[in-house]
Tab-separated table of C-alpha atoms in Angstrom:
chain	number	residue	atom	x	y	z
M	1	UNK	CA	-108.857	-182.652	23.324
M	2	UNK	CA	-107.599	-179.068	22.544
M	3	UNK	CA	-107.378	-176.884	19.472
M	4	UNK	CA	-106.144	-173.628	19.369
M	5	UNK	CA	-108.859	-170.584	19.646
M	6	UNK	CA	-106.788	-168.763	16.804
M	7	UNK	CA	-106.390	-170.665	13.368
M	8	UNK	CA	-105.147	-169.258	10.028
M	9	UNK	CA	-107.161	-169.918	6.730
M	10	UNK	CA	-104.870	-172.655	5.413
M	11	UNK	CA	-106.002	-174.381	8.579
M	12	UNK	CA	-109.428	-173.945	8.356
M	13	UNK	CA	-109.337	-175.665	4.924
M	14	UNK	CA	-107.263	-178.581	6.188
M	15	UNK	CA	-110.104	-178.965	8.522
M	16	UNK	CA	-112.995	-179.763	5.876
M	17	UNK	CA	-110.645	-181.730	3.650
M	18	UNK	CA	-109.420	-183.972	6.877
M	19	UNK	CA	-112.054	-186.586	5.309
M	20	UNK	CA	-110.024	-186.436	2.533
M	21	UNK	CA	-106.595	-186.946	3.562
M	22	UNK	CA	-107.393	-189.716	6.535
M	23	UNK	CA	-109.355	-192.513	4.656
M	24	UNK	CA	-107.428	-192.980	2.310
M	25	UNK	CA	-104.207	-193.297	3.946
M	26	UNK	CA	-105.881	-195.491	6.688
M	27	UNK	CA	-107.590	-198.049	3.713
M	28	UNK	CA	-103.759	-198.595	1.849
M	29	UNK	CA	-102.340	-198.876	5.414
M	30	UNK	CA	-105.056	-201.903	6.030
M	31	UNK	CA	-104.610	-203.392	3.137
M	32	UNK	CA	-101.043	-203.287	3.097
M	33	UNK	CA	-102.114	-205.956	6.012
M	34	UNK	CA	-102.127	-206.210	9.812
M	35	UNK	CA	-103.001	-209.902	10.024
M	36	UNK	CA	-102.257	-212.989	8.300
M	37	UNK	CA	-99.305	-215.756	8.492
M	38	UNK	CA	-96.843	-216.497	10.747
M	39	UNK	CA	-96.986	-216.803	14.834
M	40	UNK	CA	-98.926	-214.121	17.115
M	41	UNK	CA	-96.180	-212.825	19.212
M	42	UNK	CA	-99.145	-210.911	20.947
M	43	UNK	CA	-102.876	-210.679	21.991
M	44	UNK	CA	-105.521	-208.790	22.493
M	45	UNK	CA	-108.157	-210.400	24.952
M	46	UNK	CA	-108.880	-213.578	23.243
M	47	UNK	CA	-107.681	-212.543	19.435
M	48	UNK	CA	-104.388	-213.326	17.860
M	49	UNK	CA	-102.535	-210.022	16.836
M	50	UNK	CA	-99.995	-211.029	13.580
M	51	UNK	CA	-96.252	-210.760	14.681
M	52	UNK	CA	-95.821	-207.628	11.685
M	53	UNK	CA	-98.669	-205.578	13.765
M	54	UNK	CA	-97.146	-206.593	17.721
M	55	UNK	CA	-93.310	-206.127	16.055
M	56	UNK	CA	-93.568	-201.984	16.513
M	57	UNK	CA	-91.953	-202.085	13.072
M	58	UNK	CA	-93.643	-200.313	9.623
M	59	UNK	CA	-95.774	-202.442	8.003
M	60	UNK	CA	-94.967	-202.878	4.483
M	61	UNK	CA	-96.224	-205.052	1.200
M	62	UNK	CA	-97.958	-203.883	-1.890
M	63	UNK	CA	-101.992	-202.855	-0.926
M	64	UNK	CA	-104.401	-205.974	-2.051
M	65	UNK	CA	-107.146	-208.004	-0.476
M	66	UNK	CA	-110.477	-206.976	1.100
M	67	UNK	CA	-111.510	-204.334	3.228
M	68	UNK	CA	-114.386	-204.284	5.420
M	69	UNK	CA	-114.578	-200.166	5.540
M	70	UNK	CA	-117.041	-199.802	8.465
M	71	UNK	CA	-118.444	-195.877	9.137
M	72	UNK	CA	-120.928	-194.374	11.810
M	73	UNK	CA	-124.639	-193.071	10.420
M	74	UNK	CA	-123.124	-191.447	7.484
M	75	UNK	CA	-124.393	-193.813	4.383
M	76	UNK	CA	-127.796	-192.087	3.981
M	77	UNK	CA	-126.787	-188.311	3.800
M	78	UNK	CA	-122.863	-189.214	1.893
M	79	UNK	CA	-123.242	-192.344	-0.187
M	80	UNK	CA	-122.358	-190.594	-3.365
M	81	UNK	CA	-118.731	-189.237	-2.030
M	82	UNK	CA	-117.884	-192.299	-0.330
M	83	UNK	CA	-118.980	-194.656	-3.366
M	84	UNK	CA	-116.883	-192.071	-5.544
M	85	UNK	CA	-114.003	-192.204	-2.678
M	86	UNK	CA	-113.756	-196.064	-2.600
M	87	UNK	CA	-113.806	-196.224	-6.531
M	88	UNK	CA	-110.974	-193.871	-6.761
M	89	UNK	CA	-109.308	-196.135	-4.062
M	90	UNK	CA	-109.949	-198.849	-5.872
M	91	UNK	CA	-108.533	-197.851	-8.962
M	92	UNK	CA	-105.095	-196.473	-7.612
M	93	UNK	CA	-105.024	-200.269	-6.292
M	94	UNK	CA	-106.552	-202.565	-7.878
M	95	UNK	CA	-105.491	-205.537	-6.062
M	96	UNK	CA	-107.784	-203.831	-3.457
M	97	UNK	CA	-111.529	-204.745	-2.648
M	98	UNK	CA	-113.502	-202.269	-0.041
M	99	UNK	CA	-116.464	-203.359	1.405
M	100	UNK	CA	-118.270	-200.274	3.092
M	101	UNK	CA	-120.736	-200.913	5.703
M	102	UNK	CA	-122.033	-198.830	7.807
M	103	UNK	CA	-123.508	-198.323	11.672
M	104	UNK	CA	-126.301	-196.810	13.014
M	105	UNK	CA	-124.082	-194.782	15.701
M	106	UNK	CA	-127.442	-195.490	18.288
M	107	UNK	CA	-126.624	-195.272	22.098
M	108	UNK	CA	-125.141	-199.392	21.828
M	109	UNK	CA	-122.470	-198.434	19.499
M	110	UNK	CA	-119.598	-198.736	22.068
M	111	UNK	CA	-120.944	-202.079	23.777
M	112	UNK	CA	-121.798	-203.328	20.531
M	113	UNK	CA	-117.746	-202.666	19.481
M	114	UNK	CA	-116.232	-204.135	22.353
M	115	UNK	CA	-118.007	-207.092	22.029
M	116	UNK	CA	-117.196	-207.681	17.955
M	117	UNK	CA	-113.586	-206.947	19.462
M	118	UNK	CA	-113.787	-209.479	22.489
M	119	UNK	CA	-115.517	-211.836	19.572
M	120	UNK	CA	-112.255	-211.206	16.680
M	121	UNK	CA	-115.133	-209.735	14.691
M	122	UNK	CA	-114.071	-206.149	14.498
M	123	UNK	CA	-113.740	-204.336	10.904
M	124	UNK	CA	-110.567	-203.920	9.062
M	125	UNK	CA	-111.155	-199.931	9.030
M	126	UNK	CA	-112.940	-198.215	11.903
M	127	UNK	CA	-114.651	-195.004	12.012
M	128	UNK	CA	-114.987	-194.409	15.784
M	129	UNK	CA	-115.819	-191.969	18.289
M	130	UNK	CA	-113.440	-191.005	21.594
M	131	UNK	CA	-115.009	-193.216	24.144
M	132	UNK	CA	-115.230	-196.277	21.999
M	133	UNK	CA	-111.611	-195.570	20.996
M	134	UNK	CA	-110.696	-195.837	24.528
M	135	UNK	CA	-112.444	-198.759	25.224
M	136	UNK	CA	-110.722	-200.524	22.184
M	137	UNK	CA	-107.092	-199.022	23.163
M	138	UNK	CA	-107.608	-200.456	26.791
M	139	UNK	CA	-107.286	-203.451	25.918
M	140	UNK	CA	-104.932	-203.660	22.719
M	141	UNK	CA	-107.258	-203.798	19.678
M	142	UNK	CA	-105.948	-201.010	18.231
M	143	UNK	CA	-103.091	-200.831	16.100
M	144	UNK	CA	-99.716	-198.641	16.529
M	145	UNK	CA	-100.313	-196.301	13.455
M	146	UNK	CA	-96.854	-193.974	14.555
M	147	UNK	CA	-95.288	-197.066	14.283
M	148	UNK	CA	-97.265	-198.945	11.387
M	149	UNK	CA	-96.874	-195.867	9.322
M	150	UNK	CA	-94.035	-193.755	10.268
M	151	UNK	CA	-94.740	-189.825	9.222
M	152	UNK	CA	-98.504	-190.861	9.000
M	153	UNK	CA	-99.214	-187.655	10.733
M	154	UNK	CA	-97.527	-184.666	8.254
M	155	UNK	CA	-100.651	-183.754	6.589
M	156	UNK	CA	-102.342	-182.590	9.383
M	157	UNK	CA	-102.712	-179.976	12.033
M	158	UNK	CA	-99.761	-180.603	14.774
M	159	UNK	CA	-101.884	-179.858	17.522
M	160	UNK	CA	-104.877	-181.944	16.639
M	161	UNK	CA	-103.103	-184.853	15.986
M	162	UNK	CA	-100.872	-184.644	19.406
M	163	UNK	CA	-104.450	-184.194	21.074
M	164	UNK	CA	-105.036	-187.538	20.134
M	165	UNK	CA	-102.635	-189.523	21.835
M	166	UNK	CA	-103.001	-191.459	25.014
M	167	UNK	CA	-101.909	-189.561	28.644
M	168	UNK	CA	-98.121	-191.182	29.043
M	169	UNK	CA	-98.090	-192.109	25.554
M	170	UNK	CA	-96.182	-190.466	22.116
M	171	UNK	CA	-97.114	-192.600	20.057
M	172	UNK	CA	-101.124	-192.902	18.167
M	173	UNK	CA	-103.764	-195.286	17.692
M	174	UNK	CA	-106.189	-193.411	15.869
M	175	UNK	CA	-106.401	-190.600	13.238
M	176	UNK	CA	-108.488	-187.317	12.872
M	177	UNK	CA	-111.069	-187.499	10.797
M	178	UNK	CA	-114.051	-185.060	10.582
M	179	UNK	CA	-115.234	-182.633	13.884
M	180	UNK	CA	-116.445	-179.777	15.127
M	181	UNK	CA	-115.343	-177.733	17.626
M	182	UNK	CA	-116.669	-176.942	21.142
M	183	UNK	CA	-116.132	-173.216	21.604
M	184	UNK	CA	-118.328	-171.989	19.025
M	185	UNK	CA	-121.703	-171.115	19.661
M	186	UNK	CA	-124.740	-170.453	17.243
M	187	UNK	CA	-127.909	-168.816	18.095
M	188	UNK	CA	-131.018	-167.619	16.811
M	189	UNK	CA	-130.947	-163.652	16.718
M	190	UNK	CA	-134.819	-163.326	16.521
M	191	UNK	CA	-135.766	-165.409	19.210
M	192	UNK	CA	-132.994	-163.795	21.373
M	193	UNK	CA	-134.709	-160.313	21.024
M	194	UNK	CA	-137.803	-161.538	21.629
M	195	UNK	CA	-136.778	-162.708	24.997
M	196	UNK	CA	-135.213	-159.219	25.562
M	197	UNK	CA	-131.249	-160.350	24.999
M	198	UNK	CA	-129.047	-158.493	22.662
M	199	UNK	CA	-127.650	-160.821	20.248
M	200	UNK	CA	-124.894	-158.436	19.532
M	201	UNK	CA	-123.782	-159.054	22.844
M	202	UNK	CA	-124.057	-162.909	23.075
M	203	UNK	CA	-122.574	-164.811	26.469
M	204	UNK	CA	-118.705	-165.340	26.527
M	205	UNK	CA	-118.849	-168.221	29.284
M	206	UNK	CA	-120.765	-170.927	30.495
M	207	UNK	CA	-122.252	-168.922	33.498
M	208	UNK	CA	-123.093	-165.666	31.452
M	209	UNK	CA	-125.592	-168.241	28.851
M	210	UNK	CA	-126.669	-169.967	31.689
M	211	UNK	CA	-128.253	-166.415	33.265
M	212	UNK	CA	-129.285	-165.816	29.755
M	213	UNK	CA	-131.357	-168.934	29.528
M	214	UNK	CA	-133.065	-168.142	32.878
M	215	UNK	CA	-133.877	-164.726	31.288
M	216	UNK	CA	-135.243	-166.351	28.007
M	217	UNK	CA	-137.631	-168.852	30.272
M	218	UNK	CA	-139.018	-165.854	32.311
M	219	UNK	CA	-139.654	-163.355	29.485
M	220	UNK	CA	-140.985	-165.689	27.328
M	221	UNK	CA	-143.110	-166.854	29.971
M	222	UNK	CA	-141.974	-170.688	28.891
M	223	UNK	CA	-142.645	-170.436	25.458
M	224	UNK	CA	-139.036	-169.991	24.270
M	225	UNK	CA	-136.536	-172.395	25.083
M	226	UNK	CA	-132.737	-171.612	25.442
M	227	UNK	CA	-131.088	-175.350	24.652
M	228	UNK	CA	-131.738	-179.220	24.811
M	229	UNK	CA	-132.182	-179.935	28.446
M	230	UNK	CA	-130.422	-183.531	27.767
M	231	UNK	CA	-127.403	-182.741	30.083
M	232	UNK	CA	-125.185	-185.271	27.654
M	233	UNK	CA	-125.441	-182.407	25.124
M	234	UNK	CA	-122.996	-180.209	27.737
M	235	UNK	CA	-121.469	-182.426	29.620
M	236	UNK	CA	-118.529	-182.981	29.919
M	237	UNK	CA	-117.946	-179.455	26.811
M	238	UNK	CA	-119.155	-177.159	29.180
M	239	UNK	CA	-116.981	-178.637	32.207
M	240	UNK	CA	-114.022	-178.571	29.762
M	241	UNK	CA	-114.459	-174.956	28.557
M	242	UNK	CA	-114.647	-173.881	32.755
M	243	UNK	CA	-111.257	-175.615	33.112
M	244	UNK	CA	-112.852	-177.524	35.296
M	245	UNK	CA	-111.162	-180.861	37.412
M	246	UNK	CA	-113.186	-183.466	35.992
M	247	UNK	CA	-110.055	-186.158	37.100
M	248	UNK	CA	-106.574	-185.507	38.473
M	249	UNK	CA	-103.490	-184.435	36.921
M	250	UNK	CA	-102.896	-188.589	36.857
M	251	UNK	CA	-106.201	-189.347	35.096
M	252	UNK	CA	-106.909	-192.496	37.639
M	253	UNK	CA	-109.497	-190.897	39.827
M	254	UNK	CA	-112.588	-188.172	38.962
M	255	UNK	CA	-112.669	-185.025	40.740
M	256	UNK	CA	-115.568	-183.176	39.264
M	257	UNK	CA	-117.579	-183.470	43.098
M	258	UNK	CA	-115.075	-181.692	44.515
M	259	UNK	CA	-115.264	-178.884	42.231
M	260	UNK	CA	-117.069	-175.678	43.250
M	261	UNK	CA	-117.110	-174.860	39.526
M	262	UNK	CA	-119.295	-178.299	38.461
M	263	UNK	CA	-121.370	-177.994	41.754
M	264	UNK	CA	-122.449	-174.488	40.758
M	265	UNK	CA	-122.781	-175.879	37.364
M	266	UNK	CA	-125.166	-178.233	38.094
M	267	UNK	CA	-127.179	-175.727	40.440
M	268	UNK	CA	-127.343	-173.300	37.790
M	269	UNK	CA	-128.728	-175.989	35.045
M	270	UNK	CA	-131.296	-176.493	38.057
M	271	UNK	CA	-132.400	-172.885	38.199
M	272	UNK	CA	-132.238	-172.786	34.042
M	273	UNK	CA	-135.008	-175.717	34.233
M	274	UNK	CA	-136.599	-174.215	37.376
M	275	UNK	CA	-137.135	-170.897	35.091
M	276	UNK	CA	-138.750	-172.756	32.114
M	277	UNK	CA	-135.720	-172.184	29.958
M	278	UNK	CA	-135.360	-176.020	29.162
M	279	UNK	CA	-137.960	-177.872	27.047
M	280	UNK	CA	-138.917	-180.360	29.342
M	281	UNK	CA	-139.765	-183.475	26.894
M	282	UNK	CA	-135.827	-183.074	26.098
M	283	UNK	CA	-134.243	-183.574	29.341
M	284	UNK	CA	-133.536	-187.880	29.641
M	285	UNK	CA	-134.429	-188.209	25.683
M	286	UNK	CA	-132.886	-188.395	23.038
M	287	UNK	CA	-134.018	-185.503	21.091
M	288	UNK	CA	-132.574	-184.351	17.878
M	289	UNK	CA	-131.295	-180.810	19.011
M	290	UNK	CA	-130.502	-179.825	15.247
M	291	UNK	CA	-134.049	-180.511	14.129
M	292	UNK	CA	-135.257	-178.620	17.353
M	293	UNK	CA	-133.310	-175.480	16.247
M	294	UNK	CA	-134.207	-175.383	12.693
M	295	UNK	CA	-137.598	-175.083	13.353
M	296	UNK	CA	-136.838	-172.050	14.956
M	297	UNK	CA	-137.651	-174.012	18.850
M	298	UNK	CA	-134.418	-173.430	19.980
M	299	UNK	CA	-132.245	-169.724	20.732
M	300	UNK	CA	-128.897	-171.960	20.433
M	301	UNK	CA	-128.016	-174.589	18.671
M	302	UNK	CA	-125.276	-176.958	17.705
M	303	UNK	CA	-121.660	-176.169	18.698
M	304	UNK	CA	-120.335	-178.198	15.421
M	305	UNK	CA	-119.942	-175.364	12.574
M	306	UNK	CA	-121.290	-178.007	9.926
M	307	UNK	CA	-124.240	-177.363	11.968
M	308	UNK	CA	-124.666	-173.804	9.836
M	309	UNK	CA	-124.413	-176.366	6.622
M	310	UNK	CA	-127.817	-178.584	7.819
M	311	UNK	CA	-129.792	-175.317	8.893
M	312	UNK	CA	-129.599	-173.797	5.497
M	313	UNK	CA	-130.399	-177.036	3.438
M	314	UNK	CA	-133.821	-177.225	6.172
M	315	UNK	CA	-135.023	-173.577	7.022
M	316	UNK	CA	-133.450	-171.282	5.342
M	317	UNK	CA	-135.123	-168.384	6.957
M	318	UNK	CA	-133.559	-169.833	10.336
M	319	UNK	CA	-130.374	-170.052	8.809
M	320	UNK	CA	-130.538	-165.993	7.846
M	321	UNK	CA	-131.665	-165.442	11.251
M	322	UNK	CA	-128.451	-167.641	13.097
M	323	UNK	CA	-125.613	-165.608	14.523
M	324	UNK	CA	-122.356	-167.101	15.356
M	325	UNK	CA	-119.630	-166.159	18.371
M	326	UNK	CA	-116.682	-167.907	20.429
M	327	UNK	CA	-117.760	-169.308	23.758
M	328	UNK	CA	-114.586	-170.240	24.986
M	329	UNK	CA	-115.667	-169.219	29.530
M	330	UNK	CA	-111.834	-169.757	31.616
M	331	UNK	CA	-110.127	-172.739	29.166
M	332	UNK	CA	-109.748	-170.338	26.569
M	333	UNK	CA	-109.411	-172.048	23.296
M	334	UNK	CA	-111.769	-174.197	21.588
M	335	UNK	CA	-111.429	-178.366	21.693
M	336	UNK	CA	-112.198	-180.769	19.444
M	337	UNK	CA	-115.334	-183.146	19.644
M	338	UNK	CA	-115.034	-185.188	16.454
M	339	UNK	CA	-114.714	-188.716	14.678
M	340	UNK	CA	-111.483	-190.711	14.584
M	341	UNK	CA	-111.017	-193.444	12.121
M	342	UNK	CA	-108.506	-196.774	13.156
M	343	UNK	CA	-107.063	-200.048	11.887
M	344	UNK	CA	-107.845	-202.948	14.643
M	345	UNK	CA	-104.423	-204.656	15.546
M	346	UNK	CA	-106.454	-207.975	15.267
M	347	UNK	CA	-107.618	-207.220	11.663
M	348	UNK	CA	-107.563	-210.081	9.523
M	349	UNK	CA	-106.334	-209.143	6.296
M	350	UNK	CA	-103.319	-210.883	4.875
M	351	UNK	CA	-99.614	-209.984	4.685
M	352	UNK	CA	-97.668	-209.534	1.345
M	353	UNK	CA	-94.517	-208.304	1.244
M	354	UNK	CA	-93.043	-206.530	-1.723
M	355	UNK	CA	-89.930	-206.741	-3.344
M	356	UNK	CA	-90.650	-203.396	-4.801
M	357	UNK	CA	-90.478	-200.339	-2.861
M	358	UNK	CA	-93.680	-200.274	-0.355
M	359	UNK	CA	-96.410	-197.839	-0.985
M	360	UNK	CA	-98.220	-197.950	2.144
C-alpha cells in the first residue's frame, strides 16, 4: 500500500482525524442494516448474506438496532474517546445501540477471525488489520462498501483509499482508519554518536542502516543495539521500500527467492547479527520494540510517527534525544502500514427501510 513521500498540511491533519471521519460513517452504515429478512441470494462459506448486501445496490433505511463495535488492543490506552465517540453516536441516533468490545490483537487474531466468520459469528463493525482483511475478502465476508455507500470515500485522501482496493478490483471492502507510515525513521541521536555515526547524516536506504548497524555492534563492542532482531518487524517494509519482487506483476506466485535484492537482504541481516548489532533475546520473540527504545536500548525505533507520541508520555529525556528522517531506499515514497475498519456482508443486523430520505 502506497502513499505519497510529499503531503501538504491539510493532509497531514486528515491523517490524525481519519479515526474520526471512518467510525462513524462505518457504525450508521451497519446499522442502517446488512442482514435481516427476506431470501439470501448469496453466501459466504456456510453464512447467509441478506439479498440488500449480495444486490450491489446502496443500502438504505433509517440507522436503529444493535451494534457489536469490535476494535483491536485499543480499550485500555482510548476508552475515554471511544466511550465519548459511541455516546455522541448514540445520540445523533437514538434508535441505535453500540456494543464495543474489544480484542487482544495477540498473534491468533487472524485464525481466531476466520473462524467466527466460517462460524456466522463475526461482529457487525470490524476493526482489522491487512492480512486478516484478506483472509475475510477471500472468501466473501466482507461487504461492498463502494457499493453499500456510494461516495463513502470523499473525505479522505484519494490515494490512500485507492491503495486499499483489491488487485483487479475498483471497488472497496474496507476503510482507512488509523496508520503510520513506513518510510519514516526515528532514532536515538545519543546512542548514534556514541557508536561513532553522525546522526545528522542518518541512512537513506535499507543497505546504508544495515552497514550502520554493523558499525553500531562493533564500536559498541555489543553493548548498543541498532533494532529488534524479530525479522517480522522489517519484513516485508523493508522489501517494499527496495522495490523489491516479493510476487509477480499477477500477484499468484512469490518471487522474493529470485531476487538478488532480498537474497542480499537477508545476508546483510546475517552479518548485522553476526556483528552484535541485534539484541539477541529479540530475534523469534515477541518483544515490545517501543518499550525497548524508550529505555534508551535501542538507536532506532518505530517507523509509525505516533511512535514520537508514546516516547514522550514514557522517557522524556529519550524523546529530546530522538531524531527523525525519510527512509524511503529505491521505492521512493512512503506506504501505509495501518488499521482498516469493515462491515461483514454476513452481519446480522436487521433491515428497515425508510420512507423518509435515507441517512446512511
Amino acid at each position: 500500500m502506497t502513499l505519497s513521500q510529499q503531503q501538504p498540511k491539510r493532509r497531514r491533519r486528515a491523517l490524525r482525524s481519519s479515526a474520526l471521519l471512518a467510525l462513524p460513517l462505518i457504525l450508521a452504515l451497519s446499522a442502517c442494516g446488512v442482514g435481516g429478512g427476506g431470501g439470501s441470494t448469496n453466501r459466504a462459506g456456510a453464512c447467509d448474506i441478506s439479498a440488500e448486501a449480495a444486490s450491489g445496490k446502496a443500502l438504505s433505511g433509517e440507522p436503529s438496532g444493535k451494534i457489536v463495535f469490535q476494535t483491536t488492543n485499543l480499550k485500555q490506552d482510548f476508552s475515554g474517546y471511544f466511550t465519548k465517540l459511541i455516546g455522541d453516536f448514540e445520540k445523533k441516533y437514538p434508535k441505535v445501540d453500540v456494543a464495543w468490545q474489544d480484542d487482544p490483537g495477540d498473534a491468533t487474531f487472524t485464525q481466531r477471525l476466520v473462524t467466527d466468520a466460517q462460524g456466522c459469528k463475526l461482529p457487525d463493525v470490524l476493526n482489522l488489520n491487512q492480512t486478516t482483511v484478506f483472509a475475510l475478502h477471500k472468501e466473501g465476508f466482507l461487504l461492498n462498501l463502494t457499493k453499500a455507500k456510494p461516495g463513502i470515500e470523499k473525505p479522505f485522501i484519494p490515494s490512500v483509499w485507492d491503495s486499499l482496493s483489491f488487485l483487479g478490483e475498483k471497488d472497496s471492502y474496507v476503510m482507512p482508519w488509523y496508520w503510520g507510515l513506513t518510510g519514516l525513521q526515528t532514532y536515538n541521536t545519543e546512542l548514534m554518536k556514541q557508536a561513532g555515526l553522525d546522526p545528522n547524516a542518518p541512512p537513506t536506504t535499507v543497505a546504508d542502516q544495515f552497514a550502520a548497524a554493523k558499525k553500531i555492534g562493533a564500536n559498541s563492542g555489543g553493548q548498543l543495539s541498532a533494532f529488534a532482531a524479530n525479522p517480522r518487524w522489517r519484513v516485508p517494509n523493508d522489501w517494499q521500500l527496495m522495490d523489491a519482487a516479493v510476487m509477480d506483476k499477477k500477484q499468484t506466485r512469490f518471487t522474493f527467492a529470485d531476487d538478488p535484492r532480498i537474497v542480499e537482504w537477508l545476508t546483510q541481516y546475517r552479518d548485522v547479527y553476526a556483528a552484535d548489532g541485534l539484541p539477541k533475546d529479540t530475534l523469534s520473540s515477541d518483544t515490545d520494540m517501543p518499550k525497548l527504545y524508550s529505555a534508551g536500548n535501542l538507536v532506532w525505533g518505530s517507523t509509525n510517527a505516533s511512535f514520537l507520541r508514546y516516547v514522550k508520555q514514557t522517557n522524556e529525556s529519550v524523546y529530546e534525544k530522538t531524531g527523525v528522517a525519510p527512509l524511503l531506499d529505491k521505492g521512493g515514497r512512503a506506504f501505509m502500514d495501518g488499521q482498516l475498519v469493515a462491515v461483514p456482508s454476513t452481519s446480522k443486523n436487521r433491515w428497515r427501510p425508510s420512507r423518509s430520505r435515507s441517512s446512511c
